[in-house]
N, C-alpha and C. Protein backbone atom coordinates (compact mmCIF):
# COMPACT_ATOMS: atom_id res chain seq x y z
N UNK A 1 -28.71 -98.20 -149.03
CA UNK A 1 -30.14 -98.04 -148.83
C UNK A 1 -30.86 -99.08 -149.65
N UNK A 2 -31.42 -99.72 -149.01
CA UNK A 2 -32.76 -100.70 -149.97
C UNK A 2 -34.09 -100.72 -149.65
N UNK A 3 -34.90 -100.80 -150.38
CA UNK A 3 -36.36 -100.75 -150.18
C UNK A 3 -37.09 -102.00 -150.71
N UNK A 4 -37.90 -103.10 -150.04
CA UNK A 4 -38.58 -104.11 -150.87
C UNK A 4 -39.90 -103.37 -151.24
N UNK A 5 -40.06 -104.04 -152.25
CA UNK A 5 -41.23 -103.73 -153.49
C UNK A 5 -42.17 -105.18 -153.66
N UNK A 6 -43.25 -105.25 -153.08
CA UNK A 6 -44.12 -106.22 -153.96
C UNK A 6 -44.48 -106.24 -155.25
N UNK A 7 -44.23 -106.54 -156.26
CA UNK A 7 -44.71 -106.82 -157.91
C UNK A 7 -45.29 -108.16 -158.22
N UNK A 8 -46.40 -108.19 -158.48
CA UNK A 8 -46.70 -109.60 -159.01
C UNK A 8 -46.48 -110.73 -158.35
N UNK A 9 -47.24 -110.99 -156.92
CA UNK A 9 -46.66 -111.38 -155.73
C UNK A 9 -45.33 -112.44 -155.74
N UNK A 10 -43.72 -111.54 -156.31
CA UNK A 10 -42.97 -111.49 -156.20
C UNK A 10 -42.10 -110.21 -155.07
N UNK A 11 -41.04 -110.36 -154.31
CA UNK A 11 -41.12 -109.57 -153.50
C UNK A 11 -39.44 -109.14 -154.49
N UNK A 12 -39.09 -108.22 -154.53
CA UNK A 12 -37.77 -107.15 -155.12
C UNK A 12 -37.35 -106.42 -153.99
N UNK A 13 -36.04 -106.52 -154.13
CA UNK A 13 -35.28 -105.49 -153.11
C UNK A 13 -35.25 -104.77 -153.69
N UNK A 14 -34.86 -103.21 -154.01
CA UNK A 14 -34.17 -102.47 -154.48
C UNK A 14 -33.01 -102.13 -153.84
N UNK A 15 -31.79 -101.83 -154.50
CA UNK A 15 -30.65 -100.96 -154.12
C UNK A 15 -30.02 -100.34 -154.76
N UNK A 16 -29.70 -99.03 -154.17
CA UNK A 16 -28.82 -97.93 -155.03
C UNK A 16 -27.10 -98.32 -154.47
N UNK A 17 -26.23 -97.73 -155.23
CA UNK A 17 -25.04 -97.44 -155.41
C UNK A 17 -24.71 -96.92 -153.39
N UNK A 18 -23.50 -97.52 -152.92
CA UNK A 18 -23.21 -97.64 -151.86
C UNK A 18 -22.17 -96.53 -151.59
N UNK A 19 -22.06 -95.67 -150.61
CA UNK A 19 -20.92 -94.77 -150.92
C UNK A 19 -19.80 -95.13 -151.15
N UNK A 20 -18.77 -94.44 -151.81
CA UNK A 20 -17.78 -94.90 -152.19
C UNK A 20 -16.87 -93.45 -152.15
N UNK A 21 -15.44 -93.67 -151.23
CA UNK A 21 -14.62 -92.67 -150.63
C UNK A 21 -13.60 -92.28 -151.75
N UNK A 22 -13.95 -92.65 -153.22
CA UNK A 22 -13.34 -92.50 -154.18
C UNK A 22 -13.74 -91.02 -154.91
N UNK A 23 -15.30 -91.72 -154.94
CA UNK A 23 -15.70 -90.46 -155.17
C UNK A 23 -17.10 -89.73 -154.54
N UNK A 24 -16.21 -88.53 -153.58
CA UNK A 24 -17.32 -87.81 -152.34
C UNK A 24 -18.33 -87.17 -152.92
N UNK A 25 -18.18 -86.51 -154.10
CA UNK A 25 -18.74 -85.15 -154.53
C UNK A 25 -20.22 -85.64 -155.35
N UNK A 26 -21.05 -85.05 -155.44
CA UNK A 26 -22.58 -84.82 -156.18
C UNK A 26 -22.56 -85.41 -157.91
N UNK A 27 -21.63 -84.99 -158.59
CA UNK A 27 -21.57 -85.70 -159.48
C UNK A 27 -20.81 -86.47 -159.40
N UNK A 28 -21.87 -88.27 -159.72
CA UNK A 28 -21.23 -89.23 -159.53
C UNK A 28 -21.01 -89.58 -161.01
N UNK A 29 -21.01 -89.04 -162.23
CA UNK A 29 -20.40 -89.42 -163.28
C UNK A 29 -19.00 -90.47 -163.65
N UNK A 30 -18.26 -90.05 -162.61
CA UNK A 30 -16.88 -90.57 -163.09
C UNK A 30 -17.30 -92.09 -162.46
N UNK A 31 -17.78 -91.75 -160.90
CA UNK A 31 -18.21 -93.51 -160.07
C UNK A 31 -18.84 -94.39 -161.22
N UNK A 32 -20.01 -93.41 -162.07
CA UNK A 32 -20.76 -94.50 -163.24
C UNK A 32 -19.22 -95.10 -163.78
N UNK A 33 -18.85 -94.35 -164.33
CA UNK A 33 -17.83 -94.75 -165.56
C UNK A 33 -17.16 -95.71 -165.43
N UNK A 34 -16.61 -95.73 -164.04
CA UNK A 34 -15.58 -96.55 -162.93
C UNK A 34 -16.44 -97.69 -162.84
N UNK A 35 -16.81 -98.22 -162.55
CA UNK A 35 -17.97 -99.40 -162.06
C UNK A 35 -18.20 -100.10 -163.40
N UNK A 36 -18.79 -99.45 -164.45
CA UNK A 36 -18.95 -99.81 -165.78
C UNK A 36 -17.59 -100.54 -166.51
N UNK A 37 -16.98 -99.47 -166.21
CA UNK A 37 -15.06 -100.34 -166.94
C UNK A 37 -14.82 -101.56 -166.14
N UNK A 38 -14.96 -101.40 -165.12
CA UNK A 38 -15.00 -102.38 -163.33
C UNK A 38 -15.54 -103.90 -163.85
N UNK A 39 -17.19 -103.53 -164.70
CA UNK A 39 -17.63 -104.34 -164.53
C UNK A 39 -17.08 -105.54 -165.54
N UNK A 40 -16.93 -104.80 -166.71
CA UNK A 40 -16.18 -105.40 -168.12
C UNK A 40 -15.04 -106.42 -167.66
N UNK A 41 -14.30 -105.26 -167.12
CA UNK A 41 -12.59 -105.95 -166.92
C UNK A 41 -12.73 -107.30 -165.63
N UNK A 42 -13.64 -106.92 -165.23
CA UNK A 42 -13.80 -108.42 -164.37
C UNK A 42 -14.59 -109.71 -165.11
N UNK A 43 -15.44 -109.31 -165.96
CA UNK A 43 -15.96 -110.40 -167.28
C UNK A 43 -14.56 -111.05 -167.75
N UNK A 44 -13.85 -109.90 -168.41
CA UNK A 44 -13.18 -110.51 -169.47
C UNK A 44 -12.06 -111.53 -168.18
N UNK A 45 -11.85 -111.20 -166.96
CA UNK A 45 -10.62 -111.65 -166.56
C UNK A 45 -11.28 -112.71 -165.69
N UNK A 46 -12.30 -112.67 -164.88
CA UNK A 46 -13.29 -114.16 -164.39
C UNK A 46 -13.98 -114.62 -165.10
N UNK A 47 -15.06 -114.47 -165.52
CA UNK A 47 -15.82 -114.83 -166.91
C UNK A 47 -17.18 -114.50 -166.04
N UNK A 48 -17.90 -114.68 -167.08
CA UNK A 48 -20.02 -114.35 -166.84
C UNK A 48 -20.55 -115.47 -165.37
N UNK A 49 -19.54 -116.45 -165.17
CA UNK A 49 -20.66 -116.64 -164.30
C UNK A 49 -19.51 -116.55 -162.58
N UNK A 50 -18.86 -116.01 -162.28
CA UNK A 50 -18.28 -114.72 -161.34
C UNK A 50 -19.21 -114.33 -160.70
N UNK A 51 -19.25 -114.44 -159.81
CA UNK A 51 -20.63 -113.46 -159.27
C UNK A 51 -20.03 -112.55 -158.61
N UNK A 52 -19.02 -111.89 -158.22
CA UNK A 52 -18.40 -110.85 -157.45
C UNK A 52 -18.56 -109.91 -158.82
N UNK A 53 -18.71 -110.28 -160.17
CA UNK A 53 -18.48 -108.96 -160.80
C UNK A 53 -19.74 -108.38 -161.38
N UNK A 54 -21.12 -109.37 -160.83
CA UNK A 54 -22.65 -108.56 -160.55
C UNK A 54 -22.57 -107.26 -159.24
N UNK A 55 -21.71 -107.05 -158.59
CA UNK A 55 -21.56 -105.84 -157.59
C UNK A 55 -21.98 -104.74 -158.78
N UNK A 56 -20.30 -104.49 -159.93
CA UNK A 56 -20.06 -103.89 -160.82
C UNK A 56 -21.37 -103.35 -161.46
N UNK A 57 -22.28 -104.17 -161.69
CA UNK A 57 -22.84 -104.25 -162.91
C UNK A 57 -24.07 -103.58 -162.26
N UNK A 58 -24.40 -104.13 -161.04
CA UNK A 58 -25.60 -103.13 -160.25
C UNK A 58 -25.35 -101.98 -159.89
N UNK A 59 -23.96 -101.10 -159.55
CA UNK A 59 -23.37 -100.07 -159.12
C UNK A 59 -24.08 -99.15 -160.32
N UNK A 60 -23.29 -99.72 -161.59
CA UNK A 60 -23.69 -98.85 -162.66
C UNK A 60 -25.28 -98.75 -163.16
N UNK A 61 -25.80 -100.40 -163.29
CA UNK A 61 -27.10 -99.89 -163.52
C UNK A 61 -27.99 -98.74 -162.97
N UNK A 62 -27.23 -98.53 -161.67
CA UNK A 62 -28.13 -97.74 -160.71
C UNK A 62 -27.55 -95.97 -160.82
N UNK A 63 -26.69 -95.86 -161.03
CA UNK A 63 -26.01 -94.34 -161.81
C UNK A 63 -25.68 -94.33 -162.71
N UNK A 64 -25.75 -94.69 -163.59
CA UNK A 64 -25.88 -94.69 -164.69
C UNK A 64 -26.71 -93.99 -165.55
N UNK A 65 -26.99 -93.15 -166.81
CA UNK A 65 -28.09 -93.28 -167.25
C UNK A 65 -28.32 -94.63 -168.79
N UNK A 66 -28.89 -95.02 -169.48
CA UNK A 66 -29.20 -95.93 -169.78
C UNK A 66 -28.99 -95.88 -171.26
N UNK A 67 -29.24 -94.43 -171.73
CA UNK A 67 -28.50 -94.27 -172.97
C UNK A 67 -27.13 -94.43 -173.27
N UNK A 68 -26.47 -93.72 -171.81
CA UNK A 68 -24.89 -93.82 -172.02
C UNK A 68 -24.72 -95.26 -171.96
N UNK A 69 -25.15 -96.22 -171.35
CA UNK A 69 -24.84 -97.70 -170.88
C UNK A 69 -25.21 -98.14 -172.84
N UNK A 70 -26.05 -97.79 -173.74
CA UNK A 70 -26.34 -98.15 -174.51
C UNK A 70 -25.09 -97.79 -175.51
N UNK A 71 -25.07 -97.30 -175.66
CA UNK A 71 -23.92 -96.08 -176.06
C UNK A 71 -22.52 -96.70 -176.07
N UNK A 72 -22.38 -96.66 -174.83
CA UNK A 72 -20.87 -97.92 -174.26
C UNK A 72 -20.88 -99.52 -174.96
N UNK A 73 -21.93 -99.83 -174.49
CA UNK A 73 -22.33 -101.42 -174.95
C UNK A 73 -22.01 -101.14 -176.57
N UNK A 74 -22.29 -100.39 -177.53
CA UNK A 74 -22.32 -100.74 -179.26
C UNK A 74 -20.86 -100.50 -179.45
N UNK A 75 -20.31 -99.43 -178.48
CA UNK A 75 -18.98 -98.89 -178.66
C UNK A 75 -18.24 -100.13 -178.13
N UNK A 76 -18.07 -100.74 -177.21
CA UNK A 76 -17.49 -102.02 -177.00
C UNK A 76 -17.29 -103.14 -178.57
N UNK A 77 -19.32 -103.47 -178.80
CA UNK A 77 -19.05 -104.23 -179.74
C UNK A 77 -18.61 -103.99 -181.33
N UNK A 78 -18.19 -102.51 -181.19
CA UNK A 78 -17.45 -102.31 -182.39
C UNK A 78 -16.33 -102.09 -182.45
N UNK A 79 -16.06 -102.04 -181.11
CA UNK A 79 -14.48 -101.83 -180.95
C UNK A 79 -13.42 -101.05 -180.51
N UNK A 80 -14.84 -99.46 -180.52
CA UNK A 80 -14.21 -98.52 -180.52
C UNK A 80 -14.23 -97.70 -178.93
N UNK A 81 -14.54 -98.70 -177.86
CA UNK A 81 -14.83 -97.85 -176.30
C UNK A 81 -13.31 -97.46 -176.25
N UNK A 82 -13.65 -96.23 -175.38
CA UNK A 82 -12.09 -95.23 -175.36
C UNK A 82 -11.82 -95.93 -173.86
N UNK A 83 -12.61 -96.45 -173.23
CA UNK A 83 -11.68 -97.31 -171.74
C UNK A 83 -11.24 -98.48 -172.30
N UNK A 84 -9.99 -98.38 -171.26
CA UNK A 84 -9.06 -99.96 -171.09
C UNK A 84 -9.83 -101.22 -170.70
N UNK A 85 -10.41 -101.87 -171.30
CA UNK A 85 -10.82 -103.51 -170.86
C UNK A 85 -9.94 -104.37 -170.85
């Protein structure tokens, strides 16, 4: 689903998270989680400018909530995220 948005006569698509047959059910918690690890492990193994691993990174922005993404991000840079990168 996408919707364009005029802002600041700039025009924005929006898009949410695309279904995914991984996971059917209402809470999409685990899909955040998945997408988020997704997005990392494709950094570290293509590098930042990859563009197949901006999919990742919009999946999660968009289910995600923003604390947990904050949360993950300090836990990464300290060392201590409990997922495999």
């Amino acid at each position: 689903m996408s919707t364009n948005v005029v802002m600041a006569d700039k025009q924005h698509q929006l898009r949410t998270a695309p279904f995914d047959a991984r996971f059917p059910n209402q809470n999409q918690t685990r899909h955040c989680w998945q997408n988020y690890v997704d997005f990392h492990r494709c950094l570290k193994i293509k590098g930042e400018d990859y563009e197949p691993c901006q999919y990742f990174k919009r999946v999660y922005k968009s289910l995600c909530p923003n604390d947990w993404i904050e949360k993950w991000d300090e836990q990464i840079e300290n060392g201590v995220f409990a997922g495999k990168i």
